[in-house]
């Protein structure tokens, strides 16, 4: 299984304080995770969450931003680190591709589980395309262990969406995931990439703690 080794905890100079929008997005990411996991019959299967290497959450965003090549949404990625639990969240952007389920302007939340070492290495790149450089599949919902096992074996990344309360697996073929250096600079004082945040040993800021606590709560594997 893929693990990140963190040798030191880095002390960084303070940069610009995170904007209210960044802290709000962290809070919304935690809300998305909690609400989805509390829905007993339409949830991310526990077995998949327990086996995942990384989690990506992009909280609600609107159709108004969805033009070809435009930025669809911003969120955060966090990965397991050997002996140190979940890494501090790294800011990411979701761009391009086709979001047919977003027609009509409703807000949509996106959740991704990175299931293996190959997928985790893709996530560390400055950008990659789902369904192109990384195999992606719509994630199963509920507590169907057979479906969860099959999905885990056939894709590097599993994806779900939630629109107007409906949570379902969705294939994000052609969507590009990029790191967001501008937001990482606000959070950590340096315009770091996803891999640099994950490997840095940074402590999450106060706004990120609810998300980290939820991941600790809902994953049965010890992370701290």
mmCIF file of C-alpha atoms in Angstrom, residues 50-126:
data_model
loop_
_atom_site.group_PDB
_atom_site.id
_atom_site.type_symbol
_atom_site.label_atom_id
_atom_site.label_comp_id
_atom_site.label_asym_id
_atom_site.label_seq_id
_atom_site.Cartn_x
_atom_site.Cartn_y
_atom_site.Cartn_z
ATOM 1 C CA UNK A 50 -10.675 2.436 4.740
ATOM 2 C CA UNK A 51 -8.513 1.327 1.794
ATOM 3 C CA UNK A 52 -8.149 4.710 0.121
ATOM 4 C CA UNK A 53 -4.769 6.405 -0.135
ATOM 5 C CA UNK A 54 -6.067 9.948 -0.640
ATOM 6 C CA UNK A 55 -9.369 11.826 -0.494
ATOM 7 C CA UNK A 56 -10.311 14.800 -2.680
ATOM 8 C CA UNK A 57 -13.362 16.944 -1.887
ATOM 9 C CA UNK A 58 -14.605 19.783 -4.094
ATOM 10 C CA UNK A 59 -17.604 21.397 -2.371
ATOM 11 C CA UNK A 60 -20.583 22.918 -4.153
ATOM 12 C CA UNK A 61 -20.077 25.087 -7.189
ATOM 13 C CA UNK A 62 -22.459 26.533 -9.755
ATOM 14 C CA UNK A 63 -23.078 26.051 -13.459
ATOM 15 C CA UNK A 64 -22.371 29.733 -14.122
ATOM 16 C CA UNK A 65 -18.636 29.028 -14.084
ATOM 17 C CA UNK A 66 -18.928 26.027 -16.405
ATOM 18 C CA UNK A 67 -17.626 27.113 -19.782
ATOM 19 C CA UNK A 68 -15.224 25.085 -21.886
ATOM 20 C CA UNK A 69 -11.811 25.387 -20.278
ATOM 21 C CA UNK A 70 -13.157 27.419 -17.366
ATOM 22 C CA UNK A 71 -12.505 26.587 -13.756
ATOM 23 C CA UNK A 72 -15.204 24.300 -12.406
ATOM 24 C CA UNK A 73 -14.359 24.313 -8.760
ATOM 25 C CA UNK A 74 -11.830 24.404 -5.979
ATOM 26 C CA UNK A 75 -11.322 21.978 -3.150
ATOM 27 C CA UNK A 76 -8.741 20.052 -1.176
ATOM 28 C CA UNK A 77 -6.797 16.791 -1.261
ATOM 29 C CA UNK A 78 -5.345 14.960 1.718
ATOM 30 C CA UNK A 79 -3.400 11.698 1.814
ATOM 31 C CA UNK A 80 -2.379 9.164 4.416
ATOM 32 C CA UNK A 81 1.138 9.509 5.767
ATOM 33 C CA UNK A 82 3.002 6.620 7.395
ATOM 34 C CA UNK A 83 3.008 7.115 11.139
ATOM 35 C CA UNK A 84 1.528 10.593 10.937
ATOM 36 C CA UNK A 85 -2.115 10.199 9.922
ATOM 37 C CA UNK A 86 -3.644 12.323 7.196
ATOM 38 C CA UNK A 87 -1.541 15.031 5.604
ATOM 39 C CA UNK A 88 -2.469 18.689 5.788
ATOM 40 C CA UNK A 89 -4.950 19.456 2.989
ATOM 41 C CA UNK A 90 -3.511 20.656 -0.313
ATOM 42 C CA UNK A 91 -5.601 22.996 -2.442
ATOM 43 C CA UNK A 92 -6.674 21.685 -5.869
ATOM 44 C CA UNK A 93 -8.680 22.898 -8.857
ATOM 45 C CA UNK A 94 -11.062 20.916 -11.028
ATOM 46 C CA UNK A 95 -11.255 22.072 -14.648
ATOM 47 C CA UNK A 96 -12.556 21.169 -18.091
ATOM 48 C CA UNK A 97 -14.372 18.072 -19.187
ATOM 49 C CA UNK A 98 -18.123 17.586 -19.228
ATOM 50 C CA UNK A 99 -20.378 17.734 -16.182
ATOM 51 C CA UNK A 100 -23.683 16.610 -17.640
ATOM 52 C CA UNK A 101 -25.156 16.116 -14.168
ATOM 53 C CA UNK A 102 -24.797 19.846 -13.465
ATOM 54 C CA UNK A 103 -27.309 21.073 -16.028
ATOM 55 C CA UNK A 104 -29.733 23.636 -14.695
ATOM 56 C CA UNK A 105 -27.366 25.559 -12.464
ATOM 57 C CA UNK A 106 -27.659 23.450 -9.320
ATOM 58 C CA UNK A 107 -24.715 23.181 -6.981
ATOM 59 C CA UNK A 108 -22.740 19.947 -7.078
ATOM 60 C CA UNK A 109 -20.292 18.455 -4.602
ATOM 61 C CA UNK A 110 -17.568 16.126 -5.868
ATOM 62 C CA UNK A 111 -15.802 13.463 -3.807
ATOM 63 C CA UNK A 112 -12.907 11.334 -5.033
ATOM 64 C CA UNK A 113 -11.079 8.416 -3.452
ATOM 65 C CA UNK A 114 -7.602 7.606 -4.713
ATOM 66 C CA UNK A 115 -7.365 3.860 -4.273
ATOM 67 C CA UNK A 116 -3.794 2.810 -4.996
ATOM 68 C CA UNK A 117 -0.187 3.852 -5.427
ATOM 69 C CA UNK A 118 -0.582 4.643 -9.127
ATOM 70 C CA UNK A 119 -3.461 7.008 -8.463
ATOM 71 C CA UNK A 120 -1.637 8.677 -5.573
ATOM 72 C CA UNK A 121 1.368 9.325 -7.787
ATOM 73 C CA UNK A 122 -0.922 10.914 -10.385
ATOM 74 C CA UNK A 123 -2.330 13.212 -7.717
ATOM 75 C CA UNK A 124 1.170 14.443 -6.875
ATOM 76 C CA UNK A 125 1.642 15.755 -10.432
ATOM 77 C CA UNK A 126 1.005 19.418 -11.206
#
